[in-house]
Structures are given as structure tokens and as C-alpha cells.
Tab-separated table of C-alpha atoms in Angstrom:
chain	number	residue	atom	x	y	z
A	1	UNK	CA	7.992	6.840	10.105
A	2	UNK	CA	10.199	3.910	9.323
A	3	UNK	CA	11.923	3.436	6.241
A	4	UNK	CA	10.548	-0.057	5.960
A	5	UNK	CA	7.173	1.533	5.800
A	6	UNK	CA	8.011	4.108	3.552
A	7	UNK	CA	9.778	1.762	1.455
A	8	UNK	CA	6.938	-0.403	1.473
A	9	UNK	CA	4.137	2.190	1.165
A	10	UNK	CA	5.558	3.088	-2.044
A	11	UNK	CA	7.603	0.876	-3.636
A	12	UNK	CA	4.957	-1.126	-5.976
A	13	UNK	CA	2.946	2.049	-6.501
A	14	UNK	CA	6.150	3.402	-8.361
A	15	UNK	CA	7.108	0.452	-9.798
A	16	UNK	CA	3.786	-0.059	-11.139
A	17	UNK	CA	3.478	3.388	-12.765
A	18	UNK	CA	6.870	2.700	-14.582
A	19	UNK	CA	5.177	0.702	-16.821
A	20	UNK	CA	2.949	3.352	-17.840
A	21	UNK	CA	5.580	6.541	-17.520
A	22	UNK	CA	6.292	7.224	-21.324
A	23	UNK	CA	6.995	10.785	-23.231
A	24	UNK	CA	4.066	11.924	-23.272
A	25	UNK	CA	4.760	14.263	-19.533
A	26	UNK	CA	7.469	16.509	-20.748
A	27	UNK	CA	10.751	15.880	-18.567
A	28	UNK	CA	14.421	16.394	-18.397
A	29	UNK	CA	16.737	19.233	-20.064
A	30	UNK	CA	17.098	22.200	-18.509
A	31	UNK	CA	15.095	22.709	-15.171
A	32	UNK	CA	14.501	26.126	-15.843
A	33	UNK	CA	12.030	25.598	-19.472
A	34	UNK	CA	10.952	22.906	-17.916
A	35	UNK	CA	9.308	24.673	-14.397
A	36	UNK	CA	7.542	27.111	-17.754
A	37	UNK	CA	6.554	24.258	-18.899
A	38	UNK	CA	4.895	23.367	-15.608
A	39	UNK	CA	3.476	27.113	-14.960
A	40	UNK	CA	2.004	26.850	-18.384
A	41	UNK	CA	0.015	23.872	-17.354
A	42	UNK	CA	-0.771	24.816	-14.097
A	43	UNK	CA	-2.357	27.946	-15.740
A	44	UNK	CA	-4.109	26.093	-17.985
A	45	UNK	CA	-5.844	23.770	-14.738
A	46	UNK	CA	-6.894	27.072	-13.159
A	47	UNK	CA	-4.583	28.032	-10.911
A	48	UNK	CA	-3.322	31.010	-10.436
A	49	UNK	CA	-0.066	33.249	-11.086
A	50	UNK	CA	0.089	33.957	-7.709
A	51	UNK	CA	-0.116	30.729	-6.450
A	52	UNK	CA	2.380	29.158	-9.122
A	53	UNK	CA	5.149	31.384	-8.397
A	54	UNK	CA	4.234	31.140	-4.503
A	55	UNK	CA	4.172	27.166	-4.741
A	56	UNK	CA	7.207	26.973	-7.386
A	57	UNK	CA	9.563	29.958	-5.569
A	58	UNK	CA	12.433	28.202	-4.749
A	59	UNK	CA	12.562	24.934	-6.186
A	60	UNK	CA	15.200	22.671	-7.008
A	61	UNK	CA	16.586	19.272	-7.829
A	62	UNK	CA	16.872	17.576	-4.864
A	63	UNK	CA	19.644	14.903	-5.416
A	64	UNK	CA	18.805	13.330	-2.138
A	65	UNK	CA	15.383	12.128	-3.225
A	66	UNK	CA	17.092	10.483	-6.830
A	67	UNK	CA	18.838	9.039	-4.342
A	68	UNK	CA	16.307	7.640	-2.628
A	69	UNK	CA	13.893	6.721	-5.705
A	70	UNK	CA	16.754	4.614	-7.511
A	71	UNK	CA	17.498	2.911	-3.759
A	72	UNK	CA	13.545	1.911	-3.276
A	73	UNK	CA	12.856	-2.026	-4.067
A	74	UNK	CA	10.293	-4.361	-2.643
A	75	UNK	CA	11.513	-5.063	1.452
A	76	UNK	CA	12.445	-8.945	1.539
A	77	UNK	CA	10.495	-10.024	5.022
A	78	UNK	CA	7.518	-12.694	5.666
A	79	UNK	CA	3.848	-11.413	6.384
A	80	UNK	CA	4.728	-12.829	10.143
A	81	UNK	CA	8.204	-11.014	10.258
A	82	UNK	CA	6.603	-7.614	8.992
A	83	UNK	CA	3.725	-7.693	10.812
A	84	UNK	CA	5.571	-8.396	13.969
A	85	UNK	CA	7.385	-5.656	13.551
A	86	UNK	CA	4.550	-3.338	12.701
A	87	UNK	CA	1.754	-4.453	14.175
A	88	UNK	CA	3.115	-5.048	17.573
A	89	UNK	CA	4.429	-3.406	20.513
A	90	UNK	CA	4.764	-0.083	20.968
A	91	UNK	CA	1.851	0.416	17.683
A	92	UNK	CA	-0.752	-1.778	19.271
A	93	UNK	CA	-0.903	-0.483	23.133
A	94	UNK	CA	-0.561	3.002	21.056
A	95	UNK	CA	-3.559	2.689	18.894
A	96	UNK	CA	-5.686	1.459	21.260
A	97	UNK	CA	-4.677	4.468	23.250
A	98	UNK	CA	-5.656	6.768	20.817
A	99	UNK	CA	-8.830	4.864	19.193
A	100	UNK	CA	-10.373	5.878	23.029
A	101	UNK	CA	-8.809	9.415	22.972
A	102	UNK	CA	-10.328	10.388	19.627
A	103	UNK	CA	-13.690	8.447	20.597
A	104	UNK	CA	-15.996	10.895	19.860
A	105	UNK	CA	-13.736	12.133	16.517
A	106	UNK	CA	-13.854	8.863	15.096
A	107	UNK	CA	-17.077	8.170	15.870
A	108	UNK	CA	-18.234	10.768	13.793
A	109	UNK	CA	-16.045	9.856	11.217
A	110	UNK	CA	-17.794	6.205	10.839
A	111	UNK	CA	-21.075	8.113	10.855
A	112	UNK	CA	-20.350	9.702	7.782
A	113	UNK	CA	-18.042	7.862	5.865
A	114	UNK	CA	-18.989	3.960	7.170
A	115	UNK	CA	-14.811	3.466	7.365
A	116	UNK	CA	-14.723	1.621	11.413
A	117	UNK	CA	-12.019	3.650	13.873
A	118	UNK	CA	-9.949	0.664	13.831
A	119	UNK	CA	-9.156	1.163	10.093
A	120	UNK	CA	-8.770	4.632	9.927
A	121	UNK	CA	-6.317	4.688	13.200
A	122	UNK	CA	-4.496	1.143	11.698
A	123	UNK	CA	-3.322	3.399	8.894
A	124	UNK	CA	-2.821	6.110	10.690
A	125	UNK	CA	-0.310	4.259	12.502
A	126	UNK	CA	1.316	2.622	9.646
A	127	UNK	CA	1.785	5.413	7.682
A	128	UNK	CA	3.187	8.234	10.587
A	129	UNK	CA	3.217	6.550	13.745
A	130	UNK	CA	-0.420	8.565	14.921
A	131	UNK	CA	1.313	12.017	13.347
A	132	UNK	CA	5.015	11.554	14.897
A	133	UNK	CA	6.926	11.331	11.532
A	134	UNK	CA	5.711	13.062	8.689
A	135	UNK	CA	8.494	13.072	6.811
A	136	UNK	CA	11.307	15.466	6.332
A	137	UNK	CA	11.790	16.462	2.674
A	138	UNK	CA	10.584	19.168	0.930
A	139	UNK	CA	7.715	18.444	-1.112
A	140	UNK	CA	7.616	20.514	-3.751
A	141	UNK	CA	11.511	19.821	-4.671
A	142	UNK	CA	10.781	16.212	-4.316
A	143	UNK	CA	7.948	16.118	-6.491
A	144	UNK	CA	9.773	18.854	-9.201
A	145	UNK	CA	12.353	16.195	-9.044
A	146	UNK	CA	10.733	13.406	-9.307
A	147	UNK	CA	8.834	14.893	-12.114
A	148	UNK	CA	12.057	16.135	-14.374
A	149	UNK	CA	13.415	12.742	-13.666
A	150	UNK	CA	12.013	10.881	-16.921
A	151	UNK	CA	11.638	7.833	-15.255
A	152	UNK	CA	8.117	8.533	-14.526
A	153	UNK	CA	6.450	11.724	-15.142
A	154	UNK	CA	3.388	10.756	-16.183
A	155	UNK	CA	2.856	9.775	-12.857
A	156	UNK	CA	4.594	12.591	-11.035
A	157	UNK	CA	3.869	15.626	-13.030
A	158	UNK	CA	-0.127	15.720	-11.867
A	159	UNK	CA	0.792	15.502	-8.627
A	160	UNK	CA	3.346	19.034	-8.465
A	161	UNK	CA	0.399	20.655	-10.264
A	162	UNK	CA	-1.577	19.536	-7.345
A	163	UNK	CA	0.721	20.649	-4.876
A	164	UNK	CA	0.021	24.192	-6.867
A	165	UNK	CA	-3.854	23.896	-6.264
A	166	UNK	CA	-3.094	23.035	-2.488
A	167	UNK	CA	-1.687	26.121	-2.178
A	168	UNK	CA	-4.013	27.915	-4.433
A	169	UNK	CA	-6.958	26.655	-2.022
A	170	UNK	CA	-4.761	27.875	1.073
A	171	UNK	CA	-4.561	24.479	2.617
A	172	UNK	CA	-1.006	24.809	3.064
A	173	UNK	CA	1.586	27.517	2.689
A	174	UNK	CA	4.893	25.908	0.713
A	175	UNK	CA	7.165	26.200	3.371
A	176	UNK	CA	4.478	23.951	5.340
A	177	UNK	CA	4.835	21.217	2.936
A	178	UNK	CA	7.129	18.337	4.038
A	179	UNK	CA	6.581	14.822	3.916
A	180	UNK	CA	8.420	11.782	2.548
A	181	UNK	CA	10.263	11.324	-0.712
A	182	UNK	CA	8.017	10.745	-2.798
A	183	UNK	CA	5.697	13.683	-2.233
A	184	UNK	CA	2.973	12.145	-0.094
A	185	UNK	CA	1.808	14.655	2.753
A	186	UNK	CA	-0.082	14.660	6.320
A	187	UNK	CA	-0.595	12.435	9.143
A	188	UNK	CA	-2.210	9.323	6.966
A	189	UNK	CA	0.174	10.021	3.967
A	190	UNK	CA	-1.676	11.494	0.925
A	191	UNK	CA	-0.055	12.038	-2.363
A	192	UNK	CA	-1.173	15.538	-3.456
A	193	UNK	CA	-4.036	14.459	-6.370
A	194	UNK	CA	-5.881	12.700	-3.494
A	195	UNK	CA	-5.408	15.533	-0.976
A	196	UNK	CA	-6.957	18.019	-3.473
A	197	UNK	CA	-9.812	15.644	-3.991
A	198	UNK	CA	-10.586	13.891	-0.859
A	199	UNK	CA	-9.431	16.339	1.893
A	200	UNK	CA	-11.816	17.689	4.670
A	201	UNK	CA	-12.115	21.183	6.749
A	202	UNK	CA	-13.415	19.169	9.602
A	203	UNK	CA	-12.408	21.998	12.218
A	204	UNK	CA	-14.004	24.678	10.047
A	205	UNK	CA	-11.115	27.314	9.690
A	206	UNK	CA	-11.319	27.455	6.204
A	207	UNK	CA	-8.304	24.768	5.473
A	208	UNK	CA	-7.722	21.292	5.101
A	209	UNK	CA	-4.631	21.243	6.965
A	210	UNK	CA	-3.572	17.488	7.059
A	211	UNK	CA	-0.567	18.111	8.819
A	212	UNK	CA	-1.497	19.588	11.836
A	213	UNK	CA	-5.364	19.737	12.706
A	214	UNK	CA	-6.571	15.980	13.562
A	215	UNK	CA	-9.707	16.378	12.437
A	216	UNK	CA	-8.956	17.408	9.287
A	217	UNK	CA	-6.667	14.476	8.719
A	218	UNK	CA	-8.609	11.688	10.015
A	219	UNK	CA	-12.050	13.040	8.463
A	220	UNK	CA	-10.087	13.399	5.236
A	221	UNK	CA	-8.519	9.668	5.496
A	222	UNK	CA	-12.587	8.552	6.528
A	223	UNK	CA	-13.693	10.222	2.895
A	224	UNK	CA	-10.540	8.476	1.033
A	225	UNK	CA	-11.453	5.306	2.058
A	226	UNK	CA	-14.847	6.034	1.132
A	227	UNK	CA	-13.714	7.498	-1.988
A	228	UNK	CA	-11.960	3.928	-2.969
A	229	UNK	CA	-15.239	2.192	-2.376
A	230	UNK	CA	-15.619	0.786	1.604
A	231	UNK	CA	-18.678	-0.736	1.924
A	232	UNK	CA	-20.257	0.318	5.177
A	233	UNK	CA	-20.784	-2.591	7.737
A	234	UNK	CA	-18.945	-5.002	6.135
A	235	UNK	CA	-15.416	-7.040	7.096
A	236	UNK	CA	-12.386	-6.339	5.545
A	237	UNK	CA	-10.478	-9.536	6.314
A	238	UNK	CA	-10.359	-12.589	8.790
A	239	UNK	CA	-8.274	-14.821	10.229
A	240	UNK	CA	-9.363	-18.455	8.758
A	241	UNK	CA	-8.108	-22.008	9.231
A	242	UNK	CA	-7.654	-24.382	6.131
A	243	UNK	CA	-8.251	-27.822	5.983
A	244	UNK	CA	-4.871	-30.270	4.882
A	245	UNK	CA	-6.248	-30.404	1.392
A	246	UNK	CA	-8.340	-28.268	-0.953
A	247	UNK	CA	-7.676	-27.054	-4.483
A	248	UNK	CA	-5.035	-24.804	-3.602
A	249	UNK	CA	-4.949	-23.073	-7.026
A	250	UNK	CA	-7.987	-21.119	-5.848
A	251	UNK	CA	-5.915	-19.530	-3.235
A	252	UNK	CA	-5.191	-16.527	-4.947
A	253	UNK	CA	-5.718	-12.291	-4.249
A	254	UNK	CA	-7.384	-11.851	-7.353
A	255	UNK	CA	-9.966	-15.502	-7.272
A	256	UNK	CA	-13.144	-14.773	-5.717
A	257	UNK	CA	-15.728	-17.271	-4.063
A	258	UNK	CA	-18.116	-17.389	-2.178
A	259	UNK	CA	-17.935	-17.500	1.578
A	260	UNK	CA	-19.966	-20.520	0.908
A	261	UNK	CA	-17.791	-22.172	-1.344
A	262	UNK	CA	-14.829	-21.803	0.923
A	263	UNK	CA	-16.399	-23.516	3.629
A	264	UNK	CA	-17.595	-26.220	1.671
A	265	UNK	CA	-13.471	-26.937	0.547
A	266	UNK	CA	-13.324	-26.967	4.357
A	267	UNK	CA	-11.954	-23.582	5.447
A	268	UNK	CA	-13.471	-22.773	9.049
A	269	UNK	CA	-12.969	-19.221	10.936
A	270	UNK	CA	-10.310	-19.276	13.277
A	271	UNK	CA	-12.664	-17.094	15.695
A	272	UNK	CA	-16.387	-16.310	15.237
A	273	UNK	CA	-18.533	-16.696	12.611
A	274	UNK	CA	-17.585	-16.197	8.427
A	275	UNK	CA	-19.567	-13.367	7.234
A	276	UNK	CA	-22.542	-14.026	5.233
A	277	UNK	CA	-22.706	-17.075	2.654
A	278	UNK	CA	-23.057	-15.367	-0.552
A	279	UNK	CA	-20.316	-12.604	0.101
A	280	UNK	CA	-17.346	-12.676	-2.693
A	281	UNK	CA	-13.769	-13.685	-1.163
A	282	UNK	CA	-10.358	-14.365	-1.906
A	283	UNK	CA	-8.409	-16.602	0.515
A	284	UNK	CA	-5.091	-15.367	1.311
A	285	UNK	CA	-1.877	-17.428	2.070
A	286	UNK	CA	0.692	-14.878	2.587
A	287	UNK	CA	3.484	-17.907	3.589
A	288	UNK	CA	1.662	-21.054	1.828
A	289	UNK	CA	-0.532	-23.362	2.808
A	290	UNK	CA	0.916	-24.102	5.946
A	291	UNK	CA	1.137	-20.639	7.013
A	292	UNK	CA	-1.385	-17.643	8.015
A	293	UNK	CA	-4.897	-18.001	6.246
A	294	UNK	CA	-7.011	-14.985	5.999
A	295	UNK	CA	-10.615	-14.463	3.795
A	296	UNK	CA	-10.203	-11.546	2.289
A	297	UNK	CA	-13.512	-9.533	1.092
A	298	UNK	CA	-14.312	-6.729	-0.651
A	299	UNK	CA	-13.539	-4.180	1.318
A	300	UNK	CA	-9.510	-5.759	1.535
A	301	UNK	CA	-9.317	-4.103	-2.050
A	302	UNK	CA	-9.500	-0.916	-0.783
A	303	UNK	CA	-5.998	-1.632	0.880
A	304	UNK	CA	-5.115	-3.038	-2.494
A	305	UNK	CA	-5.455	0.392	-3.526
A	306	UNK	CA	-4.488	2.369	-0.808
A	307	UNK	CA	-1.061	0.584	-1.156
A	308	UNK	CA	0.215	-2.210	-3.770
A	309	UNK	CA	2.414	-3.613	-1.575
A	310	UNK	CA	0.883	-7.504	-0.467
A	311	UNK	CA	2.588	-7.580	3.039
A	312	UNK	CA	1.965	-4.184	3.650
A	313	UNK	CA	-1.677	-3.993	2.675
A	314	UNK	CA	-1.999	-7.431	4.368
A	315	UNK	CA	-0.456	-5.700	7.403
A	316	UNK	CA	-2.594	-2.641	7.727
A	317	UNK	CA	-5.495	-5.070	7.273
A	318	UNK	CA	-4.450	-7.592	10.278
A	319	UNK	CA	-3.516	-4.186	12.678
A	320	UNK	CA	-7.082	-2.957	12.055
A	321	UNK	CA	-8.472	-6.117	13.072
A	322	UNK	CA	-6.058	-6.241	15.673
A	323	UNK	CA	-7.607	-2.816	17.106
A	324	UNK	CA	-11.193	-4.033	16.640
A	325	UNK	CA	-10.544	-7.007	19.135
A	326	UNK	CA	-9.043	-9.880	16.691
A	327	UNK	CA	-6.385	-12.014	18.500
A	328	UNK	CA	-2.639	-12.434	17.564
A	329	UNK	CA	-2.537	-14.265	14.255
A	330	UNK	CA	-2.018	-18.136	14.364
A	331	UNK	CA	1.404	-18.742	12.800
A	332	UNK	CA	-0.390	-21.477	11.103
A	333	UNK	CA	-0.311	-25.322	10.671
A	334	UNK	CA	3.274	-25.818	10.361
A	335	UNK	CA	6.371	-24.045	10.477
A	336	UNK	CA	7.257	-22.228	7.147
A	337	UNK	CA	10.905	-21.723	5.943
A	338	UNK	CA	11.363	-18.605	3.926
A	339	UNK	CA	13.810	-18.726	1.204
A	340	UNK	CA	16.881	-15.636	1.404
A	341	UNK	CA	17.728	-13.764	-1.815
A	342	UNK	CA	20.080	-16.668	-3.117
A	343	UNK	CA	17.209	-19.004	-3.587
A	344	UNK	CA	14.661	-16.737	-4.510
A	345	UNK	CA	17.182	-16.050	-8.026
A	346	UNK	CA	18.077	-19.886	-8.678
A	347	UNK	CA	13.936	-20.555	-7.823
A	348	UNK	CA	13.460	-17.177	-10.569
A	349	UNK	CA	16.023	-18.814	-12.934
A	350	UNK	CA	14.540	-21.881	-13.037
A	351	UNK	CA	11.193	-20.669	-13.584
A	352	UNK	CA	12.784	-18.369	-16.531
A	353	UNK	CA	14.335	-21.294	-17.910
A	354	UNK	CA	11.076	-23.063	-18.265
A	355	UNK	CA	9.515	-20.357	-19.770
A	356	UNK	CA	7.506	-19.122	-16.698
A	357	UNK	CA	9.110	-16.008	-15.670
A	358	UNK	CA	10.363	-12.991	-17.994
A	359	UNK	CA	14.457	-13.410	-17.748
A	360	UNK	CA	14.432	-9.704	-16.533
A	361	UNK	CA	12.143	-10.549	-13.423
A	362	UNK	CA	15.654	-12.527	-12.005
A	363	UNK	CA	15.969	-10.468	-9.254
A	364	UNK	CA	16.286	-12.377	-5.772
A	365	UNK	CA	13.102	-10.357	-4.481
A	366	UNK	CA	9.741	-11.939	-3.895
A	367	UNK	CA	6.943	-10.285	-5.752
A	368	UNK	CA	3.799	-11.288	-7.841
A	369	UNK	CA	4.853	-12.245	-10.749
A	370	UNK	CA	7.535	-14.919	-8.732
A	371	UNK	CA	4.255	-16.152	-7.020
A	372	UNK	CA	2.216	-16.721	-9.700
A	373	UNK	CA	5.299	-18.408	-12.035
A	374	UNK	CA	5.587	-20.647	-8.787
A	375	UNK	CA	1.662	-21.446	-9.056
A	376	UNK	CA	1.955	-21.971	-12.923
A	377	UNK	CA	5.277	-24.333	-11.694
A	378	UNK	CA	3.028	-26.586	-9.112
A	379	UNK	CA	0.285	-27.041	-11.347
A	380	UNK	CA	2.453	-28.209	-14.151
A	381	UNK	CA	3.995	-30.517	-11.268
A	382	UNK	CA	1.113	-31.572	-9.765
A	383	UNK	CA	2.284	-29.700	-6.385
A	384	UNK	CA	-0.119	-28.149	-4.126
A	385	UNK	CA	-0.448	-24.961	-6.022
A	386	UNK	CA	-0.109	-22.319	-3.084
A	387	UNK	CA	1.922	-20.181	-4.879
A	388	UNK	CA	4.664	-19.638	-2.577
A	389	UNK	CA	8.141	-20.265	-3.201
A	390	UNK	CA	9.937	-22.923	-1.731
A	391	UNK	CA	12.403	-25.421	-1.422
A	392	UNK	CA	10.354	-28.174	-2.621
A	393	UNK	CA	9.505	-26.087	-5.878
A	394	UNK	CA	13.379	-25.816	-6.920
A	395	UNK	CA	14.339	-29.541	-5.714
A	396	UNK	CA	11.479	-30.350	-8.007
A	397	UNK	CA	12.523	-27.784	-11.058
A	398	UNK	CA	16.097	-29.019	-10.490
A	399	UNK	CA	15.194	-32.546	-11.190
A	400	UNK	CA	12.921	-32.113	-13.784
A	401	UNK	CA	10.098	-33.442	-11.837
């Protein structure tokens, strides 16, 4: 897998659970009281002493995944420049490939779980490139790590315990357990508290081995996404065309209308039909108003959840429609200049100055809290409020305008 989809696959998760890491997880000191600290708990969730000294034999601080954690921020490319890397050539001949070689597999997947093979194999392709890079650290050090760190163990600390019922369950034997740094495992990329809850013996041997039996691991990713609340039959996004002028402040991830009420502000699919009328949706302008437009319904939330990460969510989204017969997207009505690091920090310091953005958020990187400051800066302009950061914005911050 690449490291700009590992990077993106986690980065917001983690930085999202910082904000609610606190001492409540025991962490730090000496490694030793603190893996007796972990047995103790891991006793008290029902596993065994077997499994806890089979899962915890071994492990160590692994400096390389600190490393790694502390090097992690938000990747700094468009929706058009990541998803042209990601959700192009050699991934999209590749999918295909395999959406007809697992036909039957996937078929029986939808039948039970309602997730479409074109989901299901778009994240399977994100996440490991169809099972080609799962990831090369050691999971249990990089979770035992991760949780000592105190930087966030209320988030990491459930997940090693998990890793212990894993085990327990003989899913996986320890030394089987490799993935990326931040502890997710198998070909679609679990983190261990959604493997022990959402992982299928779809080859009936008795295991729900996610890194090496297929079935297992795409059944299991089917039942995830049904776990985080697919709706059966329905869209997940499409590729829509917006009129020169609407109330732009609606354009947001988390405003819903109706499918109705978008089309009567003008927006028009850019192939096919809009699902029904009364169906909820957010409209999506990953580069502004004169950039990609996409309807996003309910089931796009799912992706919201499988990964916090707009462009990447927004990516695995377009690649699934991709494999269910959508066309390239349209790089919309105009061409869109993205502002570098440099501009993104004077844009952030001028919406700090006014009040708009926490001081601490100066950063140079383009996340949601920089979007909506920028909508809260248009409105208060009278700018189309798209949200997205440009030029315009800062010339008209600058000048007091």
C-alpha cells in the first residue's frame, strides 16, 4: 500500500481521537507494569492466560512506529490530484479485473450484506492494492506502542486487548499479525475492535483469517459496511452539475436536502437520472464551486466513517462508482487553482486574526475547520460561500473587504 493511503486512511481518525485521549487509559512509565497492567485487563474481558502471554510474548516498543505516528499529518493534494492518482491506472483496469474474477464471491456477498461489489472491491483496492501490501510492522508492538505512548491511549489500548481476543478466538497466531503502523490488519484494513466484531469464517475452517483467505476478508468487509449502516439498493454518491448561481452556503458535508430541493436551486445529474425526490443529500464541492460536484446520500456516511479523511472518503466513493460503470469525473466548470502551504497559513492567519480560526489551527494544511472559517469568511463578505480557500478570499481579507 502507498504511504499516501496509509497516511490518509489514518491520519484524521488519530487526530480526531486526540481530542478525546485523556488519563483515564493508563500509559507510560515502565513498559514492563504497564504490559500487567494490560494482562490484568485483558483477564478481566475474558480472555485467557494462555492467550495473553501467547499474544503479549515478545513485545516491545517499536521506535519506528513513534516515528511514524509523530510524522502522520493530513496529505496536501486536490480531490482531482488524489483521485488521479488512486483511482486510475493500474487500480481501475485492476478492479475491474477482479470484480469478474470474484463474481460469484461477491455476489454472494451483496446477497447478504446489500454492500454492491463495486464498493467492497473500491476499498479493497484503496486500502491494500486487492491484498498486495498489507503492511509490514508488527502489530502487536505497534499497537503496545502506540498504547504506552500517552498521546492517545484511550483510543489504542482497546484495540491491543483486541488483538488478545483475536488470538484467543484462533483467528490469527501473533507471529501472523502484520499490518500497517497503526495496528489495522487484513486485506481491507481493519483495526482490531472491528475485526473481533465484524469478521466472517466465510470458508468455514473455523477462522476468520483476514489476511489470507478471500472470502473471509471480503465477506467480513460486506458485514462492516453493513455494520456502519449501508442501506441496501441505494446510491452512495453521484457526479452532479451546478448551475452558475445557487446559495452556495448549503454546499456543505454535513447540510442535507432533498434531492428535490437541489434540483429546484438548479443542480442537474451529470449522467442519468438523481435518485428519488425525497432522498436526504449533501452536495459536495471538493475544489469550489467551479470544480467537481457530487450529491452525496446516505450511504456516503458510511465512508465518513470508514475513514475521516474528505479526499480519501471522497475517493473511495468516486472509484466505486468508477467500477459500477460511472465515467471519468468532469473537472468541472472552470479551472481551479489550489493554493500551496504558503497561502494556506497567510489565508489561516487571516482568518485567526478575524476571529474565525483558533490561532493553533495555523498550520499551512487544508482541513475542516480551514473550510468552514473560509465559509464563515464569504458569508461575512458576501462571497459565494463554497467554502474553499482561495485567492480571492485572502485579496479580500487583506483589504478588509
Amino acid at each position: 500500500m502507498t504511504s499516501v493511503a496509509r497516511g490518509a486512511a489514518v491520519a484524521l481518525l488519530l487526530a480526531a481521537s486526540a481530542s478525546l485521549a485523556t488519563a483515564q487509559a493508563p500509559c507510560g512509565g515502565d513498559f514492563d507494569a504497564w504490559l500487567d497492567g494490560v494482562r490484568a485487563e485483558a483477564r478481566a474481558a475474558g480472555v485467557s492466560d494462555k492467550a495473553i502471554e501467547e499474544g503479549l510474548a515478545g513485545v516491545r516498543i517499536e521506535p519506528k512506529v513513534l516515528a511514524a505516528d509523530r510524522a502522520q499529518s493530513v496529505f496536501q493534494q486536490t480531490f482531482l490530484q488524489f483521485a488521479g492518482r488512486m483511482a486510475g491506472a493500474p487500480r481501475l483496469p485492476k478492479g475491474l479485473q477482479m470484480m469478474k474474477q470474484h463474481a460469484g464471491l461477491l455476489s454472494e456477498v451483496e446477497r447478504q450484506y446489500g454492500v454492491p461489489a463495486a464498493v467492497i472491491v473500491a476499498f479493497w483496492g484503496l486500502e491494500t492494492d486487492f491484498g498486495a501490501n498489507l503492511g509490514k510492522f508488527d502489530t502487536r508492538n505497534a499497537l503496545a506502542t502506540l498504547s504506552h505512548d500517552c498521546r492517545r491511549p484511550d483510543f489504542f489500548r482497546p484495540q491491543l486487548i483486541a488483538v488478545l481476543k483475536i488470538v484467543e478466538r484462533g483467528d490469527l497466531a501473533p507471529s501472523e499479525m502484520r499490518g500497517a503502523w497503526a495496528g489495522e490488519l487484513g486485506q481491507t484494513q481493519m483495526m482490531p475492535v472491528d475485526y473481533v466484531r465484524s469478521a466472517v469464517d466465510a470458508d468455514g475452517d473455523g477462522r476468520r483469517d483476514l489476511m489470507r483467505s478471500l472470502p473471509d476478508a471480503l465477506t467480513s468487509a460486506g458485514k462492516y459496511v453493513a455494520d456502519l449502516g449501508w442501506r441496501r439498493g441505494e446510491p452512495w454518491i453521484q457526479e452532479v452539475v451546478v448551475p452558475a448561481e445557487m446559495p452556495w452556503q448549503e454546499a456543505d458535508i454535513d447540510i442535507k436536502h432533498t434531492v428535490a430541493e437541489w434540483r429546484a436551486w438548479g443542480v442537474k445529474p451529470r449522467n442519468g437520472t438523481l435518485f428519488r425526490d425525497d432522498a436526504p443529500a449533501a452536495l459536495l464541492l471538493p475544489m469550489g464551486r467551479n470544480g467537481p460536484a457530487f450529491l452525496a446520500y446516505q450511504n456516503f456516511d458510511v465512508y465518513r466513517t470508514w475513514n475521516q479523511s474528505f479526499v480519501y472518503a471522497l475517493t473511495a466513493a468516486y472509484l466505486a462508482t468508477r467500477f459500477d460503470g460511472a465515467p471519468v469525473v468532469s473537472e468541472g466548470n472552470a479551472p481551479v487553482r489550489a493554493l500551496n502551504a504558503d497561502e494556506i497559513r497567510t489565508l489561516q492567519q487571516l482568518l485567526a486574526r478575524d476571529g474565525l480560526l483558533p490561532a493553533d489551527e495555523v498550520d499551512g494544511k487544508l482541513g475542516f475547520d480551514t473550510r468552514r472559517a473560509t465559509r464563515k469568511a464569504q458569508i461575512q463578505r458576501g462571497l459565494p460561500a463554497d467554502g474553499y480557500p482561495s485567492l480571492e478570499v485572502i485579496q479580500a481579507l487583506s483589504s478588509g473587504g
